Coordinates of C-alpha atoms in Angstrom, one line a residue:
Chain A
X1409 CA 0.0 0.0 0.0
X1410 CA 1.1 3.4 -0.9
X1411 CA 1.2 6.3 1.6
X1412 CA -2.0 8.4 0.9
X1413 CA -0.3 11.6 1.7
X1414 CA 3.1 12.0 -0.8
X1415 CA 1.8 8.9 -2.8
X1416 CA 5.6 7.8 -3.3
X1417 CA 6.1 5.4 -0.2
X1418 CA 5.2 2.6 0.9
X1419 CA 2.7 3.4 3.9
X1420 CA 3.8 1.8 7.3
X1421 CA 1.0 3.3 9.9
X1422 CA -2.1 2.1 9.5
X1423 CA -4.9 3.6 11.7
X1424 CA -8.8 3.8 12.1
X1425 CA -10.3 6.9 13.5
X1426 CA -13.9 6.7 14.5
X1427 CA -14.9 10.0 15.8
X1428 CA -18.9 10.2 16.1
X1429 CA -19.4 6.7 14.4
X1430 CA -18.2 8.3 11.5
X1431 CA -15.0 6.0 10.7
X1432 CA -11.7 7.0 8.3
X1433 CA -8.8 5.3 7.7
X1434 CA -5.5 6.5 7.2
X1435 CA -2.5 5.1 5.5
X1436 CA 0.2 7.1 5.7
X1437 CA 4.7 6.5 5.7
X1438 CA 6.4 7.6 8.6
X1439 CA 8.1 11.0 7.1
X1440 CA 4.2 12.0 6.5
X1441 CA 3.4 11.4 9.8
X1442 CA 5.8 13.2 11.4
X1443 CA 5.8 16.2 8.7
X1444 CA 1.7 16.4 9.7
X1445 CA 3.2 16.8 13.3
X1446 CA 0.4 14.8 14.9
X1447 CA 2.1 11.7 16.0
X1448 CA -0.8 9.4 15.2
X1449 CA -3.7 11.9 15.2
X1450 CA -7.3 10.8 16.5
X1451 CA -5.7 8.1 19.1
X1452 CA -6.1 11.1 22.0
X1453 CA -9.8 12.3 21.1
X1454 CA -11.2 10.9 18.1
X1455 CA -13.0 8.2 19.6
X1456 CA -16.8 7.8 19.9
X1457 CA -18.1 7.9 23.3
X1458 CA -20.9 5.8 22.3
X1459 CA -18.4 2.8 21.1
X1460 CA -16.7 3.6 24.6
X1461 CA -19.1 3.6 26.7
X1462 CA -19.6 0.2 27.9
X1463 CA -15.9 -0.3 28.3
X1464 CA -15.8 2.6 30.8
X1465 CA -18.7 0.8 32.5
X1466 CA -16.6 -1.8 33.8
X1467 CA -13.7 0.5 34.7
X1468 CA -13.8 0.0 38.6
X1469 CA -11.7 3.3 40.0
X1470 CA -11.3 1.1 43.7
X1471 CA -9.7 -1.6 42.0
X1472 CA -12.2 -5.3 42.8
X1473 CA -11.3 -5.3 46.3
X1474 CA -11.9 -1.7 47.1
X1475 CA -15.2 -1.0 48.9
X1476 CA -15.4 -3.0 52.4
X1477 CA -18.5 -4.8 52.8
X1478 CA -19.6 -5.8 49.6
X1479 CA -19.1 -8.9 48.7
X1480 CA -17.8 -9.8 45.1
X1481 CA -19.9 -9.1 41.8
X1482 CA -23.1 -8.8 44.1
X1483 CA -26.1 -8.3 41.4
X1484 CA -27.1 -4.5 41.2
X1485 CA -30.9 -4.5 40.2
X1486 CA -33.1 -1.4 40.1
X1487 CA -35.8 -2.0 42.2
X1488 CA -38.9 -0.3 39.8
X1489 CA -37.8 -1.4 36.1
X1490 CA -35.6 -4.6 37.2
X1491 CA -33.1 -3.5 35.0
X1492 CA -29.5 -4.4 36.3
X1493 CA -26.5 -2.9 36.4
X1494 CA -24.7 -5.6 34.0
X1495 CA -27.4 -5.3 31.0
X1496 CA -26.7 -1.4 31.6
X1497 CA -23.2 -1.8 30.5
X1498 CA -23.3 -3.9 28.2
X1499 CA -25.9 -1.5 26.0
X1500 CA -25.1 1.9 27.5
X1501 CA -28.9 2.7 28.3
X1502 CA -31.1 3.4 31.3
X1503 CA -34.1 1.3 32.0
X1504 CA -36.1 3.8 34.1
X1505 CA -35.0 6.9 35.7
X1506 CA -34.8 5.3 39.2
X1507 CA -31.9 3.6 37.8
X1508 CA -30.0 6.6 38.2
X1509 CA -30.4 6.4 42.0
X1510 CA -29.6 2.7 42.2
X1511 CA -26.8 2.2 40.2
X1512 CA -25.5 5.6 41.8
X1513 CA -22.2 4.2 43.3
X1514 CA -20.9 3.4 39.7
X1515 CA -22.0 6.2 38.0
X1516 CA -19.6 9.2 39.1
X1517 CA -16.6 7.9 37.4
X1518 CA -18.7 7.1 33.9
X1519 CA -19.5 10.3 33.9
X1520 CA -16.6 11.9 35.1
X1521 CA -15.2 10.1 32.2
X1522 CA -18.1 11.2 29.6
X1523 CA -18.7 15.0 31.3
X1524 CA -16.1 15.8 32.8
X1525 CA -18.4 16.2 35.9
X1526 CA -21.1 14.2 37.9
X1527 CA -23.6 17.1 39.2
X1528 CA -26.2 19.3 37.5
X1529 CA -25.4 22.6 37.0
X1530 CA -27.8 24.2 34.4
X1531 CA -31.8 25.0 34.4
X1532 CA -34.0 23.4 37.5
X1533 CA -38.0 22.4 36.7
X1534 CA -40.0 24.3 38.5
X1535 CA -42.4 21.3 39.4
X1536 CA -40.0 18.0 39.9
X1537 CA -37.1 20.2 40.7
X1538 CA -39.2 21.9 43.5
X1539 CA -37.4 20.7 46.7
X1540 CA -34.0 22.3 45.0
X1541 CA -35.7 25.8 44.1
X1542 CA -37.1 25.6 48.0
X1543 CA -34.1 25.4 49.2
X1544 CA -32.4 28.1 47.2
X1545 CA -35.5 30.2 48.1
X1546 CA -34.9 29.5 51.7
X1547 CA -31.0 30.7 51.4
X1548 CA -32.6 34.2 50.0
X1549 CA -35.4 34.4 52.4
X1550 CA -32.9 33.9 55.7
X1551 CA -30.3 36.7 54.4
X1552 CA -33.3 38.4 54.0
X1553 CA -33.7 38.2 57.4
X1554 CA -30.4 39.0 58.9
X1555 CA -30.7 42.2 56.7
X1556 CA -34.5 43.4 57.8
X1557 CA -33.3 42.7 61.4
X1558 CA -30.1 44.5 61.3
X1559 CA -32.0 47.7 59.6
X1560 CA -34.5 47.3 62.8
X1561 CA -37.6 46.6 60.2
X1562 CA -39.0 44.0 62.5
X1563 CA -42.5 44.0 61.1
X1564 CA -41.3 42.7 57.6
X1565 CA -38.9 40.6 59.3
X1566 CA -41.6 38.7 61.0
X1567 CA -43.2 38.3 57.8
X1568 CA -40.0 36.8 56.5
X1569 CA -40.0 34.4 59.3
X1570 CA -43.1 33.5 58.9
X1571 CA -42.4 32.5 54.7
X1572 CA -39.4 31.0 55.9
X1573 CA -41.3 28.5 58.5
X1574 CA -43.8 27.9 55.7
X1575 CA -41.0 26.4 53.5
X1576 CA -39.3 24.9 56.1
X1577 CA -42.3 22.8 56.4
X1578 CA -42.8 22.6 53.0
X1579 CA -39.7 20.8 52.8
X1580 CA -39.8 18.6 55.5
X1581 CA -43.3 17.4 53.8
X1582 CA -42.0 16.7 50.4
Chain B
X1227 CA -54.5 8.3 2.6
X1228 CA -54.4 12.5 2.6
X1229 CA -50.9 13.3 1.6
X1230 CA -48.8 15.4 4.3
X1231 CA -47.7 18.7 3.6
X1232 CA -44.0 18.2 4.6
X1233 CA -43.9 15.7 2.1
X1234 CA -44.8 17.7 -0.8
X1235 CA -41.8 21.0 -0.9
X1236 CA -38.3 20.0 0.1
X1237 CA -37.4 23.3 1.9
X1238 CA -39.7 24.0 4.8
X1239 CA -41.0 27.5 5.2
X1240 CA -38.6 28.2 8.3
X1241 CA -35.5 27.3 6.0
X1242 CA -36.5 30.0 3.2
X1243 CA -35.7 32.4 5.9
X1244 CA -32.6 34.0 5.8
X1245 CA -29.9 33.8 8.9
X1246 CA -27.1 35.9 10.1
X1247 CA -24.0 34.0 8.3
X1248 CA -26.3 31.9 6.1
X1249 CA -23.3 31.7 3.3
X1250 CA -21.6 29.4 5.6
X1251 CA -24.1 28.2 8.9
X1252 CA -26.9 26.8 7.4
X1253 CA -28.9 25.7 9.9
X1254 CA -29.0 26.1 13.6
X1255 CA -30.6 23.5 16.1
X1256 CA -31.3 22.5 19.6
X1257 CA -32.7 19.2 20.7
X1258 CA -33.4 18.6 24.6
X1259 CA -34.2 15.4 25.9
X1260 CA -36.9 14.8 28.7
X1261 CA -38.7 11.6 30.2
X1262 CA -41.5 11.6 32.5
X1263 CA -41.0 10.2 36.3
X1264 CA -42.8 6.6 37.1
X1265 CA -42.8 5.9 33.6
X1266 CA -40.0 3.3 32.2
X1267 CA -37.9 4.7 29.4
X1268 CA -39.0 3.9 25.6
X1269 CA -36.1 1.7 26.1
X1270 CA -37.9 -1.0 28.6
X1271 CA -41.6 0.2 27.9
X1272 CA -43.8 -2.2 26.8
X1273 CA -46.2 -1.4 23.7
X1274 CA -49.3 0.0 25.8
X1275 CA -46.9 2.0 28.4
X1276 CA -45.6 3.6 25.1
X1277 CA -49.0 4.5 24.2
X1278 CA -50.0 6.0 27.8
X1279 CA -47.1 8.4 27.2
X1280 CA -47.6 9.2 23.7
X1281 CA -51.4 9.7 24.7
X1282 CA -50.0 11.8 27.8
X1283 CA -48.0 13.9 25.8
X1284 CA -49.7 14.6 22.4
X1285 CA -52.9 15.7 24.6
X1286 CA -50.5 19.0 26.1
X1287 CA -49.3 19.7 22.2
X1288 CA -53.2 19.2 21.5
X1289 CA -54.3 21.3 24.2
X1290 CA -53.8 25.0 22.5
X1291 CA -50.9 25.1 24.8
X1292 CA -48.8 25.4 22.1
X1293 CA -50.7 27.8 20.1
X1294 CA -49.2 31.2 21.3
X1295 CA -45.5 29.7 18.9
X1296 CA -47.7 28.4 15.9
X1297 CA -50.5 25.4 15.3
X1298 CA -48.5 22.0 15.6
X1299 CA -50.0 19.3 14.0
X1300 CA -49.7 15.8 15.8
X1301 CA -48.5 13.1 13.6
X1302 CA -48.6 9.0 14.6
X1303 CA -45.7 7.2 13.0
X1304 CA -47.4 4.1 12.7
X1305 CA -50.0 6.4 10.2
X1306 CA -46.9 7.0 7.5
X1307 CA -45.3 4.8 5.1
X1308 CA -41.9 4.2 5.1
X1309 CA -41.3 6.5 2.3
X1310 CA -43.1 9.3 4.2
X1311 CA -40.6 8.3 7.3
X1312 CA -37.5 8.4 4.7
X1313 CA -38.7 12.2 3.0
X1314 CA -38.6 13.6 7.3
X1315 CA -35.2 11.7 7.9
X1316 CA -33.9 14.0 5.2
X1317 CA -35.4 16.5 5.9
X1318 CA -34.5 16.8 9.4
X1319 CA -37.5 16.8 10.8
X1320 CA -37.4 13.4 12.3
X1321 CA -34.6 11.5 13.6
X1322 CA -33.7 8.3 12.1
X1323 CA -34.1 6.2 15.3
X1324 CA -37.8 7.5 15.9
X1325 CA -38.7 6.7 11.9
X1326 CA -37.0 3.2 12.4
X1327 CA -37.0 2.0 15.9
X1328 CA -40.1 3.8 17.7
X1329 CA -42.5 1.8 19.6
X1330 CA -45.6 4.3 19.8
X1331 CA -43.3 7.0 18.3
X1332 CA -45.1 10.4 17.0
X1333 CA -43.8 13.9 16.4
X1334 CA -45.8 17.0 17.1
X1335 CA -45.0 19.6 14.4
X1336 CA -44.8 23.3 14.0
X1337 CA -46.6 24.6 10.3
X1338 CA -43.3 26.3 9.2
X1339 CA -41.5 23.1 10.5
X1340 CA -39.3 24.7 12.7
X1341 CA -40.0 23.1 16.1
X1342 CA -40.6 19.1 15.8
X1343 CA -41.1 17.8 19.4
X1344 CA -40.9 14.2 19.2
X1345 CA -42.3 11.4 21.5
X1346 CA -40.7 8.1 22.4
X1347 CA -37.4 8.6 20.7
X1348 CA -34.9 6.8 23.0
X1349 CA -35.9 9.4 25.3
X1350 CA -39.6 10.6 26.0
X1351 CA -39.8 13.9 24.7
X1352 CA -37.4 15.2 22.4
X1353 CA -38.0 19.0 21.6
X1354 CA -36.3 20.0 18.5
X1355 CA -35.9 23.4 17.1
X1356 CA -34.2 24.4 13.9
X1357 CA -33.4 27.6 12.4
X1358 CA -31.7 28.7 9.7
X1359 CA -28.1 30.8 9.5
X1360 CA -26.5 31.2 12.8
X1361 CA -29.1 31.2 15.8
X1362 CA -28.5 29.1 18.0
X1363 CA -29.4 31.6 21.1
X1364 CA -32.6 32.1 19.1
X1365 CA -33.6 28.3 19.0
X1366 CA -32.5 28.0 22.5
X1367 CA -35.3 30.7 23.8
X1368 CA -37.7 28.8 21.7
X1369 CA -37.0 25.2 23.3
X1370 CA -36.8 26.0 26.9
X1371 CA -39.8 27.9 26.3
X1372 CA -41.6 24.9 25.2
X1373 CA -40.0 22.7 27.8
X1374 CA -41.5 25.1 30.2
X1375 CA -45.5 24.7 28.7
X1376 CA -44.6 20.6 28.5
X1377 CA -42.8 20.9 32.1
X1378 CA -46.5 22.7 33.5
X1379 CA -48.3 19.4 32.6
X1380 CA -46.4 17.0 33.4
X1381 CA -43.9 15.4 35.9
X1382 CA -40.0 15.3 34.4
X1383 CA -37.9 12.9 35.7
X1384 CA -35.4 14.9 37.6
X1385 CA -32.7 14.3 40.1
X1386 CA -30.9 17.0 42.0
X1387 CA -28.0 15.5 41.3
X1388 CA -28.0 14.4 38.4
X1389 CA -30.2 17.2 36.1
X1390 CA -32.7 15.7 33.8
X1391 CA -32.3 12.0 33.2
X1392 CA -31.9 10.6 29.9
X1393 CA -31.9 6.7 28.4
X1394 CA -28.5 7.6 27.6
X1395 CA -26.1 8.8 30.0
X1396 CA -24.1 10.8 27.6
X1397 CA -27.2 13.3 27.1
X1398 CA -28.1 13.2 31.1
X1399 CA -28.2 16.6 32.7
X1400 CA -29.2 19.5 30.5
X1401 CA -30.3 17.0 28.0
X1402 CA -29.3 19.3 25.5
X1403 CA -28.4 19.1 22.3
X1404 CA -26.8 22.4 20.0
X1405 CA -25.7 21.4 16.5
X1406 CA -25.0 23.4 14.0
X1407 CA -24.8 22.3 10.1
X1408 CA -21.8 24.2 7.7
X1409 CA -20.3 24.1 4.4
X1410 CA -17.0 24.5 4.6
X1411 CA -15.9 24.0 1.2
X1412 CA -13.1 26.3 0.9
X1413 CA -11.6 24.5 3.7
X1414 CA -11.6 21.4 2.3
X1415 CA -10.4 22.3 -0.4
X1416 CA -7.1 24.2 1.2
X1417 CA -6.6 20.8 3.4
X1418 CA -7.3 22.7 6.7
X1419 CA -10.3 20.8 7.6
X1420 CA -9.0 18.1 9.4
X1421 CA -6.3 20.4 11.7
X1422 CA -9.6 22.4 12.6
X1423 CA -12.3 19.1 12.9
X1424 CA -9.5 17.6 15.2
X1425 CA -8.8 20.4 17.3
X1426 CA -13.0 21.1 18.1
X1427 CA -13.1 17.8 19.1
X1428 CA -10.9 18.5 22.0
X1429 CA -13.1 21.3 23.1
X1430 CA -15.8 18.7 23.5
X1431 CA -17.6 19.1 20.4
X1432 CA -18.4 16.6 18.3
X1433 CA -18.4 16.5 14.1
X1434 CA -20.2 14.7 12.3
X1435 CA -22.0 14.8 8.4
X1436 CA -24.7 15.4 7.4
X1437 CA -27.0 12.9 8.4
X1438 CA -26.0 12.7 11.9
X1439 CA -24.4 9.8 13.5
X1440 CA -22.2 7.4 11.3
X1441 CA -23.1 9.6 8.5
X1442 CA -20.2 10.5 6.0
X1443 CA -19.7 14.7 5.5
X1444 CA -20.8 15.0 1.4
X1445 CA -21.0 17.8 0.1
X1446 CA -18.6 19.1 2.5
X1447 CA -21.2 19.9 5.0
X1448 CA -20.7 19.4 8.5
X1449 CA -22.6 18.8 11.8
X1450 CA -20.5 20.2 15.3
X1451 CA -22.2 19.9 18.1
X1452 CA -22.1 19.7 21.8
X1453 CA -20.9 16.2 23.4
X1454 CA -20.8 17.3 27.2
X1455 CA -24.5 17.8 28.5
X1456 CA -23.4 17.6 32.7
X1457 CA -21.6 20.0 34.6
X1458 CA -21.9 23.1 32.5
X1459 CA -25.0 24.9 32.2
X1460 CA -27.2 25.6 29.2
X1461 CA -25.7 28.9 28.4
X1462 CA -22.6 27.7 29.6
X1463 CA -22.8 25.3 26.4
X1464 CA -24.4 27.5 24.2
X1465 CA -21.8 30.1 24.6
X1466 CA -18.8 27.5 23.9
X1467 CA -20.2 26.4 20.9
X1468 CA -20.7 29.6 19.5
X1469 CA -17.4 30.7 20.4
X1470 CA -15.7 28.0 18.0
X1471 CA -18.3 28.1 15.5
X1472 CA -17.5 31.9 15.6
X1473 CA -13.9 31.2 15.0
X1474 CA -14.5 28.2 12.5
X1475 CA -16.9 30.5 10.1
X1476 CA -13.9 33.0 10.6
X1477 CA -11.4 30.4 9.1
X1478 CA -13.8 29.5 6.0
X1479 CA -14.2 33.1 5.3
X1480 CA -10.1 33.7 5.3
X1481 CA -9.9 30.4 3.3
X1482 CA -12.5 31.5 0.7
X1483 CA -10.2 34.9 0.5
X1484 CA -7.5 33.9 -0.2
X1485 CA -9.1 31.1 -2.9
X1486 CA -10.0 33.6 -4.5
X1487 CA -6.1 35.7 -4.3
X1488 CA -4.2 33.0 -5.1
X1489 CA -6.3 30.7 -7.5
X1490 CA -9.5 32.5 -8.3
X1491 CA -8.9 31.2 -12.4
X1492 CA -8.5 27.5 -11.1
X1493 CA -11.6 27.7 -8.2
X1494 CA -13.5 29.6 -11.5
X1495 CA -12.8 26.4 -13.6
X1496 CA -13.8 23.9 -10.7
X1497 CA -17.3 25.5 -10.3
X1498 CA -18.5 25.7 -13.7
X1499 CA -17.0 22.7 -14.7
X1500 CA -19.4 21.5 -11.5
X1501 CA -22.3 23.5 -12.6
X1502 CA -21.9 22.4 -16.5
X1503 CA -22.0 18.8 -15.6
X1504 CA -25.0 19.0 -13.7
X1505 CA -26.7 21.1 -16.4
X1506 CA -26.3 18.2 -19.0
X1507 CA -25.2 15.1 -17.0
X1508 CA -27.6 12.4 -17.7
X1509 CA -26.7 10.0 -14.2
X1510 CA -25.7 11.7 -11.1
X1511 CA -25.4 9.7 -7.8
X1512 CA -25.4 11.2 -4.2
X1513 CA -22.2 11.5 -3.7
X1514 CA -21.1 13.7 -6.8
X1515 CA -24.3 15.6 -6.5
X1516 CA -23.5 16.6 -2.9
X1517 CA -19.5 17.2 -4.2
X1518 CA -21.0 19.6 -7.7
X1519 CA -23.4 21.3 -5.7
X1520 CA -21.0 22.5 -3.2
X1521 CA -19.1 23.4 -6.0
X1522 CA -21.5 25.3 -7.4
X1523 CA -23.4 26.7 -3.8
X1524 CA -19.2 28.0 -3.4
X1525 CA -19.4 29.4 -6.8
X1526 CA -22.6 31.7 -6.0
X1527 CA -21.2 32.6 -2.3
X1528 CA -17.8 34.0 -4.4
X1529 CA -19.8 35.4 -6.8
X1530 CA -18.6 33.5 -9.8
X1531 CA -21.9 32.1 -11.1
X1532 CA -24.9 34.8 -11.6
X1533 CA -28.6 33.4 -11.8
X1534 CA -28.8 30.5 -9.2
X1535 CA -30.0 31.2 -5.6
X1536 CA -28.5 30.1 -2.3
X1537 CA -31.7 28.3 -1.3
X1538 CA -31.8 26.5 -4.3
X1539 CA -28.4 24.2 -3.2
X1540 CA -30.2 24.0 -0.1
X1541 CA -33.3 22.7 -1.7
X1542 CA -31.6 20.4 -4.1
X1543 CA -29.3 19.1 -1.4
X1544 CA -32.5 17.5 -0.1
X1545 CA -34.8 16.9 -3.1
X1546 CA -31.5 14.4 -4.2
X1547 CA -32.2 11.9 -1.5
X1548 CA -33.3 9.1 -2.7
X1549 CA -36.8 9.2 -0.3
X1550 CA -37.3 12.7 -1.4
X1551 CA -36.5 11.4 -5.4
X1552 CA -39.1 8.8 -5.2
X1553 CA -41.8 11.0 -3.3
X1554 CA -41.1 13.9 -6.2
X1555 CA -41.3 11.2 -8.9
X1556 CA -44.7 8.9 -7.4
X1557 CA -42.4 5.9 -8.0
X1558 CA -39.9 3.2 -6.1
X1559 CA -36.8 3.3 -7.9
X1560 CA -33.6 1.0 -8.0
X1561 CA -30.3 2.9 -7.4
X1562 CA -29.7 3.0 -10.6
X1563 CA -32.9 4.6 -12.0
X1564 CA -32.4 7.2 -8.5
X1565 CA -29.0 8.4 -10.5
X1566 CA -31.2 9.0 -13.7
X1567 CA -34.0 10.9 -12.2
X1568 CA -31.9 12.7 -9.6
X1569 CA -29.5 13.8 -12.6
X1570 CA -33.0 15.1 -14.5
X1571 CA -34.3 16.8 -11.7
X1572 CA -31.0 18.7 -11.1
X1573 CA -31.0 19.5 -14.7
X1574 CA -34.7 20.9 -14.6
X1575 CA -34.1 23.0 -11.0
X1576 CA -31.4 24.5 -12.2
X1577 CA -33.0 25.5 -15.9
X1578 CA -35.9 27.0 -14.3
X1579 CA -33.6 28.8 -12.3
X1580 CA -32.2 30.3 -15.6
X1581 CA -35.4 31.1 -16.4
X1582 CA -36.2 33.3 -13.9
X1583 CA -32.9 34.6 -13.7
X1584 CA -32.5 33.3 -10.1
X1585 CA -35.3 35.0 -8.4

């Protein structure tokens, strides 16, 4: 095989890059491949995270004898689809959306690996997302407070409190 | 069976519309993915769970909620034939996986065809808004406002923790989705393209062509979008993507510049030659059709060709897939007949064009 880039050598590295599902191939010589100045490009980043994704499924960060306690391969099962953790990896899908809280141990470092993060940072429903949003409102209603106190408004201060007991309940209910 | 409007024009109204940086973005789009609580994912549902959430959900698009954006029209997949499924894969308004793999899939969609909210894709609800040029921000207001009349009627699945949750974990969190679709021919055709593709993938975007997923980039169009959809809020996303988009549509325009400096005569020659061919070529397949429009959708950006409108590339990028070929022409075709017919509608487009002197 000739190199695809000067068309005069014989090609010597041979690599795949998949990036999206969307797969090229390269066949280059070795003086292209260092004149490009990318080492082997696409081996860093161009992979698909979907082809990935059940490989970093099995990645355990604590090594198999990590976590005290549990014994080995116990079977992780979400208790309202029945979905367990093993058919998750091996397909890289949810069953329900209580699997998210029972297979919540394994998760962080999937999506560490996939995010870069494991927490929700953007927009909050106002309905479902409620019991956040109450306690965010609670934070603003007790600074609030300390300022209506220290300005000696008591009367809207008490009416502060008041909102403020309200939630508190609120969230104890919920 | 009443034949469907979307089936009948290949551009939809919204993509007649011009857009800031239309020469190079074509369209803009955001997707967000939601799924309702107690209810198990498309995924695991079984066939009369599908139905309860289709039922659920095309009842709030039904419910005049919707009206104050436009009328939406609900459509039941299960009510469309397959070439019907084929002419919305291409033209965007459906995804692939709810034409093909949807149990009690339906799509709830805006006359101009600008918002198509889609229900049981892999996840639930699946809002999709497409504009044309550069807008992202713009499609952005109109999804979250529509998440916010589906998110009054019904119960999201939603973890503190963990954002909105998704079949997928690579879409859980905002569940959003910004892509944006570019022809980038004069970088291509200077060999920058792959320097630039490879260094937006490391800011966590994602390229792909035209089609989506696995799709190949003809026509030197490309798809970037977002790949990170935890950790980083909507703007947060939003903003990065624009910023490199920014900078790519900054690198096409330098590229096309100095085309035209340093080989205007040559670039001159490859466009005609393009636009000659498919004046009189008797077969054309996909692939060179996508190649000698861009050619020719380049020549009209640079100002080489006169009489041929942007929108009619746009048009005829669609209108030469093979569902959209077969829909035009009332017949099923073989590939081979597809490369006749797609080669005679090209021809005709681009006469009538003449004709009117591309008005």
């Amino acid at each position: 095989m000739i190199c695809q880039e000067c068309g005069k050598k014989p090609a010597t590295l041979h690599f795949t890059k998949i990036v999206g599902g969307e797969k090229t191939e390269f066949h280059i010589c070795e003086a292209c491949a260092r004149e490009r100045g990318e080492g082997i490009p696409g081996t860093a980043n161009g992979f698909s995270i979907h082809s990935l994704l059940s490989g970093l499924l099995d990645f355990d960060p604590s090594g198999t004898s990590g976590s005290a306690g549990t014994k080995p391969c116990p079977v992780i099962r979400c208790d309202e689809c029945g979905f367990t953790y093993a058919q998750f990896s091996k397909i890289g899908r949810f069953g329900c959306s209580a699997c998210y809280k029972h297979f919540s141990d394994k998760l962080d470092p999937l999506l560490k690996r996939v995010h870069g993060s494991t927490v929700h940072t953007g927009k909050i429903p106002k309905r479902s997302g409620g019991q956040l949003q109450n306690k965010r409102e609670l934070d603003q209603l007790r600074r609030e407070l300390y300022d209506r106190i220290e300005q000696e408004e008591f009367e809207s201060a008490a009416q502060i409190r008041d909102r403020i007991r309200e939630l508190e309940r609120k969230i104890a209910e919920l | 069976m009443k034949s469907h409007r979307f089936s009948e024009q290949a551009l939809s109204d919204w993509m007649k519309g011009d857009g800031p940086e239309s020469d190079i973005v074509i369209s803009s789009r955001i997707r967000i993915a939601r799924n309702l609580n107690h209810h198990p994912f498309p995924l695991l549902a079984t066939k009369e769970q599908s139905l309860e959430v289709m039922e659920q959900l095309a009842a709030i698009g039904a419910s005049g909620k919707l009206e104050p954006i436009g009328h939406f029209d609900t459509i039941v997949l299960s009510d469309l034939t397959e070439l019907e499924k084929r002419v919305l894969v291409e033209k965007h308004l459906i995804s692939p996986n709810l034409a093909n793999e949807s149990r009690g899939g339906a799509f709830i969609l805006s006359d101009n065809e600008s918002v198509s909210i889609m229900i049981n894709e892999e996840d639930h609800l699946r809002i999709q808004c497409l504009y044309p040029g550069f807008q992202i921000q713009e499609a952005w207001t109109l999804a979250n406002r529509i998440d916010d009349i589906f998110e009054a009627e019904t119960e999201y699945a939603f973890d503190e923790k963990r954002g909105y949750l998704t079949t997928c974990p690579t879409n859980v969190g905002t569940g959003i989705r910004v892509s944006i679709m570019v022809h980038l021919p004069a970088l291509v055709l200077s060999s920058q393209i792959n320097r630039i593709l490879q260094a937006v993938t490391q800011v966590g975007l994602a390229v792909r062509g035209l089609y989506g997923e696995g799709s190949e980039a003809l026509g030197n169009v490309f798809q970037i979008s977002n790949q990170i959809t935890l950790g980083q809020s909507e703007s947060e996303i939003i903003d990065n993507l624009y910023s490199v988009a920014k900078q790519i549509i900054e690198h096409e325009k330098a590229a096309r510049i100095r085309l035209l400096a340093e080989s205007k005569l040559r670039i001159e020659d490859r466009v005609k030659r393009s636009y000659g061919i498919l004046s009189y070529a008797a077969i054309m397949d996909t692939k060179e059709a996508a190649q000698r429009l861009s050619d020719v959708r380049l020549g009209v950006d640079l100002g080489l060709l006169d009489n041929i409108t942007p929108q009619v590339m746009n048009e005829l990028m669609i209108m030469t897939q093979p569902g959209f070929l077969q829909q035009v022409f009332k017949e099923t075709m073989n590939a081979e007949q597809r490369d006749y017919r797609r080669a005679e509608l090209i021809r005709k487009q681009l006469r009538s064009q003449m004709e009117h002197g591309g008005a």
